[in-house]
Tab-separated table of C-alpha atoms in Angstrom:
chain	number	residue	atom	x	y	z
A	1	MET	CA	11.675	-54.046	-49.707
A	2	ALA	CA	11.818	-50.903	-51.307
A	3	SER	CA	8.916	-49.944	-50.130
A	4	LEU	CA	9.385	-50.843	-46.488
A	5	MET	CA	13.066	-48.562	-46.343
A	6	HIS	CA	10.962	-46.247	-47.793
A	7	HIS	CA	8.803	-46.030	-44.334
A	8	ALA	CA	10.815	-46.784	-41.608
A	9	PRO	CA	12.373	-42.558	-42.210
A	10	ARG	CA	8.959	-42.199	-41.739
A	11	THR	CA	8.274	-43.993	-38.568
A	12	HIS	CA	12.206	-42.689	-37.054
A	13	ALA	CA	10.602	-39.448	-37.845
A	14	ALA	CA	8.066	-39.625	-36.177
A	15	LYS	CA	9.144	-41.497	-33.348
A	16	HIS	CA	11.281	-38.896	-33.701
A	17	ARG	CA	9.023	-35.635	-33.569
A	18	GLY	CA	7.088	-37.540	-30.906
A	19	GLN	CA	10.098	-37.610	-28.160
A	20	GLU	CA	10.885	-33.886	-29.445
A	21	ASP	CA	7.184	-33.645	-28.828
A	22	ALA	CA	7.897	-35.351	-25.311
A	23	SER	CA	10.516	-33.069	-24.498
A	24	MET	CA	9.303	-29.949	-25.071
A	25	GLY	CA	5.954	-30.848	-23.248
A	26	GLU	CA	8.407	-31.658	-20.136
A	27	LEU	CA	10.518	-28.492	-21.059
A	28	LEU	CA	6.847	-26.700	-21.112
A	29	SER	CA	6.593	-28.248	-17.440
A	30	THR	CA	9.811	-27.523	-16.093
A	31	VAL	CA	9.813	-24.014	-16.500
A	32	THR	CA	6.224	-23.361	-15.248
A	33	SER	CA	7.166	-25.104	-12.511
A	34	ASP	CA	9.973	-23.180	-12.570
A	35	VAL	CA	8.298	-19.499	-13.113
A	36	GLN	CA	5.237	-20.703	-10.687
A	37	HIS	CA	8.561	-21.518	-7.825
A	38	LEU	CA	10.185	-18.200	-8.618
A	39	LEU	CA	6.736	-16.705	-8.243
A	40	HIS	CA	6.371	-18.561	-4.262
A	41	GLN	CA	9.902	-17.834	-2.870
A	42	GLU	CA	9.595	-14.196	-4.467
A	43	VAL	CA	6.128	-13.567	-1.838
A	44	GLU	CA	7.741	-15.350	0.366
A	45	LEU	CA	10.153	-12.127	1.068
A	46	ALA	CA	7.583	-9.789	0.189
A	47	LYS	CA	5.766	-11.764	3.103
A	48	ALA	CA	9.273	-11.566	5.066
A	49	GLU	CA	10.185	-8.206	4.127
A	50	ILE	CA	6.632	-6.347	4.996
A	51	ARG	CA	6.489	-8.184	8.161
A	52	GLU	CA	9.506	-6.955	8.789
A	53	GLU	CA	8.336	-2.643	7.959
A	54	ALA	CA	5.190	-3.166	9.682
A	55	THR	CA	7.201	-4.530	13.020
A	56	LYS	CA	9.384	-0.436	11.919
A	57	ALA	CA	6.427	0.677	11.418
A	58	GLY	CA	4.794	0.092	15.093
A	59	LYS	CA	7.677	0.847	17.018
A	60	ALA	CA	8.023	4.585	15.532
A	61	ALA	CA	4.950	4.270	16.286
A	62	GLY	CA	3.689	3.863	19.672
A	63	MET	CA	7.536	6.688	20.068
A	64	PHE	CA	5.036	8.442	18.311
A	65	GLY	CA	1.903	8.131	20.776
A	66	GLY	CA	4.192	8.703	24.079
A	67	ALA	CA	5.351	11.255	21.890
A	68	GLY	CA	2.049	12.513	21.326
A	69	PHE	CA	1.610	12.239	25.304
A	70	ALA	CA	4.455	13.866	26.932
A	71	GLY	CA	3.278	16.843	24.350
A	72	TYR	CA	-0.577	16.688	26.054
A	73	MET	CA	1.512	16.641	29.537
A	74	VAL	CA	3.149	19.813	28.190
A	75	ALA	CA	0.240	21.921	27.585
A	76	VAL	CA	-2.356	20.589	30.967
A	77	LEU	CA	1.112	21.714	32.656
A	78	LEU	CA	1.350	24.794	30.725
A	79	THR	CA	-2.575	25.145	31.520
A	80	LEU	CA	-2.513	24.891	34.867
A	81	ALA	CA	1.650	26.736	35.096
A	82	ALA	CA	-0.902	29.624	33.559
A	83	MET	CA	-3.180	29.710	35.712
A	84	PHE	CA	-1.435	29.607	39.476
A	85	GLY	CA	-0.033	32.950	37.683
A	86	LEU	CA	-2.532	34.858	36.469
A	87	ALA	CA	-4.015	33.994	40.278
A	88	ASN	CA	-0.955	35.592	41.295
A	89	VAL	CA	-2.886	38.649	40.398
A	90	MET	CA	-6.753	38.119	40.383
A	91	ASP	CA	-9.698	36.101	41.469
A	92	LEU	CA	-8.104	31.336	41.292
A	93	ALA	CA	-11.273	31.356	39.253
A	94	TRP	CA	-11.468	33.732	37.030
A	95	ALA	CA	-7.969	32.549	37.123
A	96	ALA	CA	-9.142	28.795	35.822
A	97	LEU	CA	-11.825	30.653	33.575
A	98	ILE	CA	-9.789	32.646	31.349
A	99	VAL	CA	-6.625	30.313	30.239
A	100	THR	CA	-10.245	28.377	29.691
A	101	ALA	CA	-10.761	30.957	27.630
A	102	VAL	CA	-7.604	30.763	25.480
A	103	TRP	CA	-8.082	27.035	25.385
A	104	ALA	CA	-11.639	27.365	23.493
A	105	VAL	CA	-10.565	29.714	21.319
A	106	ILE	CA	-8.341	27.632	20.350
A	107	GLY	CA	-9.596	24.282	20.265
A	108	LEU	CA	-11.870	25.710	17.770
A	109	ILE	CA	-9.812	28.082	15.484
A	110	LEU	CA	-8.329	23.909	15.228
A	111	TYR	CA	-11.818	23.062	14.504
A	112	SER	CA	-12.184	25.299	11.510
A	113	ARG	CA	-9.951	24.795	9.807
A	114	GLY	CA	-10.326	20.843	10.066
A	115	ARG	CA	-13.717	21.391	9.144
A	116	ALA	CA	-12.391	23.233	5.610
A	117	ARG	CA	-9.881	21.181	4.904
A	118	MET	CA	-11.339	17.778	5.202
A	119	ARG	CA	-14.032	19.541	3.041
A	120	THR	CA	-11.632	19.727	0.142
A	121	VAL	CA	-11.044	15.498	0.735
A	122	SER	CA	-12.379	13.847	-2.289
A	123	PRO	CA	-13.603	9.834	-1.074
A	124	LYS	CA	-12.731	8.859	-5.009
A	125	PRO	CA	-9.413	8.407	-6.171
A	126	THR	CA	-9.864	10.743	-9.267
A	127	GLN	CA	-6.696	10.766	-10.696
A	128	THR	CA	-6.921	6.535	-10.496
A	129	MET	CA	-9.855	6.726	-12.059
A	130	GLU	CA	-9.352	9.350	-15.287
A	131	THR	CA	-6.178	6.817	-15.804
A	132	LEU	CA	-8.067	3.633	-16.061
A	133	LYS	CA	-10.873	4.968	-17.895
A	134	GLU	CA	-8.076	5.656	-20.977
A	135	ASP	CA	-7.017	2.145	-20.636
A	136	VAL	CA	-9.991	1.210	-21.276
A	137	GLN	CA	-10.276	3.195	-23.634
A	138	TRP	CA	-7.484	2.782	-25.182
A	139	ALA	CA	-7.985	-1.976	-24.675
A	140	ARG	CA	-10.413	-1.280	-26.582
A	141	HIS	CA	-8.570	1.163	-30.281
A	142	PRO	CA	-4.995	0.114	-29.251
A	143	THR	CA	-4.547	1.499	-32.778
A	144	GLY	CA	-6.888	4.708	-32.303
C-alpha cells in the first residue's frame, strides 16, 4: 500500500504537468491567434490609410495637371501677343519667326540642362547597397 501511495503523487504530478502543458499550448495558441488577428487588423488599417492618401494625391495631381495646362495656355497666348506686337513694326511672318526662334533657344537651353542633370542620376540605390553590404558583414561576424 505504501508503494501505491508513493506512486500516486507522481501520477498526479504527471497529470498536473500534462494539464500545464495543455494550458501552455492553449495559451501559446491563443497568443499566436491574437497576434495574427492584430497584424491582420494593422494591415487592413494601413490599406485604408493608403487608399485615402492615394485619393488625396490623385486629386492634387489633377490640380497640378490643370495648372500645367493653364500655364501652357498662358505661354501660347503670350507667344501670340508677342507675335502680333512685333507685327506692328514688321511683317507678321518675320514676327512669327522671331518668336519661334526665341522658343527654340529656350527649348535648347532646357534640353541641355536636363541632359546634364540626367547624367548625374544613378539608377541604382548606392547608399542602400552599401548599408546592405555592411549588414551582411555584421551578420557574418556579429562580434567583430
